[in-house]
Amino acid sequence: MVWTLPPAESGNLKDYQAARRGFDWGLFHAEFDWSRGGPYNVAAEAVDRHACNGLSDKVALLSVRPDGAVRSLTFEELRESSSRLASGLMRLDISKGDRVLVYMERCPELMISLLGTVKMGAIAGPLFSALGPEAVRDRARDSGAKAIITTPGLLRRLDPVRDELEEVEHLIIVGEAGGGSLSFDLLLASGDPDFRSVDMVPEDPYVIHYTSGSTGKPKGILLGHKAMLQQLMACRYVVDLQAEDVYWCSADPGWVTGTSVGIFGPWYLGATIVSYEGRFDARAWYSLIQRLRVSVWFTAPTALRMLMREGDGLVKEYDLRSLRHVCSAGEPLNPEVVRWGLQTLGQRIHDNWWQTETGAPCISNYRCMALRPGSMGRPVPGVEAAIVDEAGRELPPGREGFLALRPGWPSMMVGIWNGPTRYQEYFQIPGWYRSGDLAYRDEDGYFWFRSRADDVIKTSGERLGPFEVESALIEHPAVQESAVIGKPDPLRGEIVKAFVVLLPGHEPSEELKEDIVQFVRTRLAYYAYPREVEFLDSLPKTRSGKIMRRVLKARERGESPGDLSTLED
Ligand code: ATP
Ligand code: MG
């Protein structure tokens, strides 16, 4: 029996089947100014359209400092400052198609930098501020960036690699500039407040996002201006946003979630976004929701598991009744987390699946649909997803295969920087885009994530995904998190090995190991329980919060772990 949650009341999407049947991207075209002769540019649609159409004084951004101070910017303020920056970049001889990296802590200037860069037709490359100097150098060199917009503190962090940034012609500093760098403020002050967005074509890239590096060296994914169609659709139907919402997406703009459904998508709908400038902190997060009356929240499984770890007593100290809709993406969402969301937040958590390469959610749970915890949901309106074999044949329900999409959805990557061959690899199954993930579909069309293709465990002649074992493990009362891999074994091919992080108050012991193994054994197929358990203080994760199983696998095999530029400290 599958655990099912009934549909939630009222949402933007009323009838999933009907929306898919009658779907027409043209209806979304009509919402954008370019359909009425405006320039084709995501920045124009995200802010200028509202600034010029009656929402000029509406707050677009609430940027919250860790000390609680809030800076707010209206659509008009964003329009003007991004125009000033765009014209300033033009004067620096940066042109259409050039790459401008934005390496900055979350702050209003980060948003202005992204908008200004995109407005003048360049490609913005947001980099998470926690990346180290080598990671920034690699991305600057790979992308051939002409400029980096950063802060004095982060510029100092780049000192060890400054000599290796020969191709970077301009360092633009938010705050005190010096030593051959340019002042962001001066650039704005002398810029043209009425600079008009450059008219692009749908396939022109506006952003280069480096992937999380979970499976290997991060790829520079290019998303085109036409992605706005799907980002609007997804923010309406998946994120369930309305213009009146106060919306917080906790993902950093250095990752695709942070821009597609964190900045641009919600602004197409005229919603107010919240940006938290600090790091993860359970109290700060809850109090932010309470104080700003956040109504829609987009977060990730890792963050939710960290909140769970803090215990339910903490949640009860806050009034979170402003919340109306909650989403999660980026990693599989364990049913245990869904259960927690229901019990403590009183919210269904809507899992959705996508990738940097897909540019926007492609499979999702919706308010109007019954939710099956552990399932990613069903394909978004306008996008076709399937489970296929090597030859592109669709597999029947229940059979694991390649999770594939019909190419041509609006937010599909338009290329990989320096990676034309790598790009082609996604399209080797005739008629399909291959995601690199394995999944299956049930009788009712719900998709269930199995594993990344690289992570699949082959044990005793069976195939197994780490997610199901990890989900069973975290149901154990002593387990906070776990990562499961296949460990080479002469007899079974591989055995299931689990790395386990314990909840506070639990100590590692042989008895606990045995208890955990027995616990999982009663819940999963006979071959799926971990034959080996190792306790760790923390799991290796990417800076976007994803478990890096390849690091554990490499360690287990005595191999080199490969690119570690996105590994958390
Ligand atoms: P890299 O491609 O560099 O190895 P990455 O794949 O983690 O890193 P992203 O593009 O950020 O980089 O992540 C996309 C991947 O995240 C998907 O292919 C999938 O494996 C996983 N993912 C995202 N959302 C979900 C979800 N809702 N359920 C299960 N897995 C998900
Ligand atoms: Mg990937």
CSV table of C-alpha atoms in Angstrom, one decimal, residues 25 32 40 42 202-204 206-207 223-233 260 268 358-360 409-414:
chain,number,residue,atom,x,y,z
A,25,TRP,CA,2.8,27.7,-24.3
A,32,PHE,CA,5.3,38.9,-21.4
A,40,TYR,CA,13.1,39.9,-25.5
A,42,VAL,CA,14.5,38.1,-19.0
A,202,PRO,CA,15.1,33.1,-27.4
A,203,GLU,CA,18.1,30.9,-27.8
A,204,ASP,CA,20.6,33.5,-26.5
A,206,TYR,CA,21.4,34.8,-20.2
A,207,VAL,CA,23.0,32.7,-17.5
A,223,LEU,CA,20.2,28.7,-20.2
A,224,GLY,CA,18.4,30.8,-22.8
A,225,HIS,CA,16.2,33.8,-22.4
A,226,LYS,CA,13.3,31.6,-23.6
A,227,ALA,CA,13.5,29.7,-20.3
A,228,MET,CA,11.3,32.5,-18.9
A,229,LEU,CA,8.2,30.7,-20.3
A,230,GLN,CA,8.8,27.6,-18.2
A,231,GLN,CA,10.0,29.5,-15.2
A,232,LEU,CA,6.8,31.5,-15.2
A,233,MET,CA,4.7,28.3,-15.7
A,260,SER,CA,15.1,30.1,-11.9
A,268,TYR,CA,7.7,37.4,-13.7
A,358,THR,CA,16.5,21.5,-17.4
A,359,GLY,CA,16.4,25.1,-16.2
A,360,ALA,CA,13.1,24.7,-14.4
A,409,TRP,CA,10.9,22.3,-23.4
A,410,PRO,CA,11.5,26.0,-23.1
A,411,SER,CA,14.0,26.0,-20.3
A,412,MET,CA,16.2,23.3,-21.7
A,413,MET,CA,19.8,24.2,-21.7
A,414,VAL,CA,20.9,25.9,-24.9
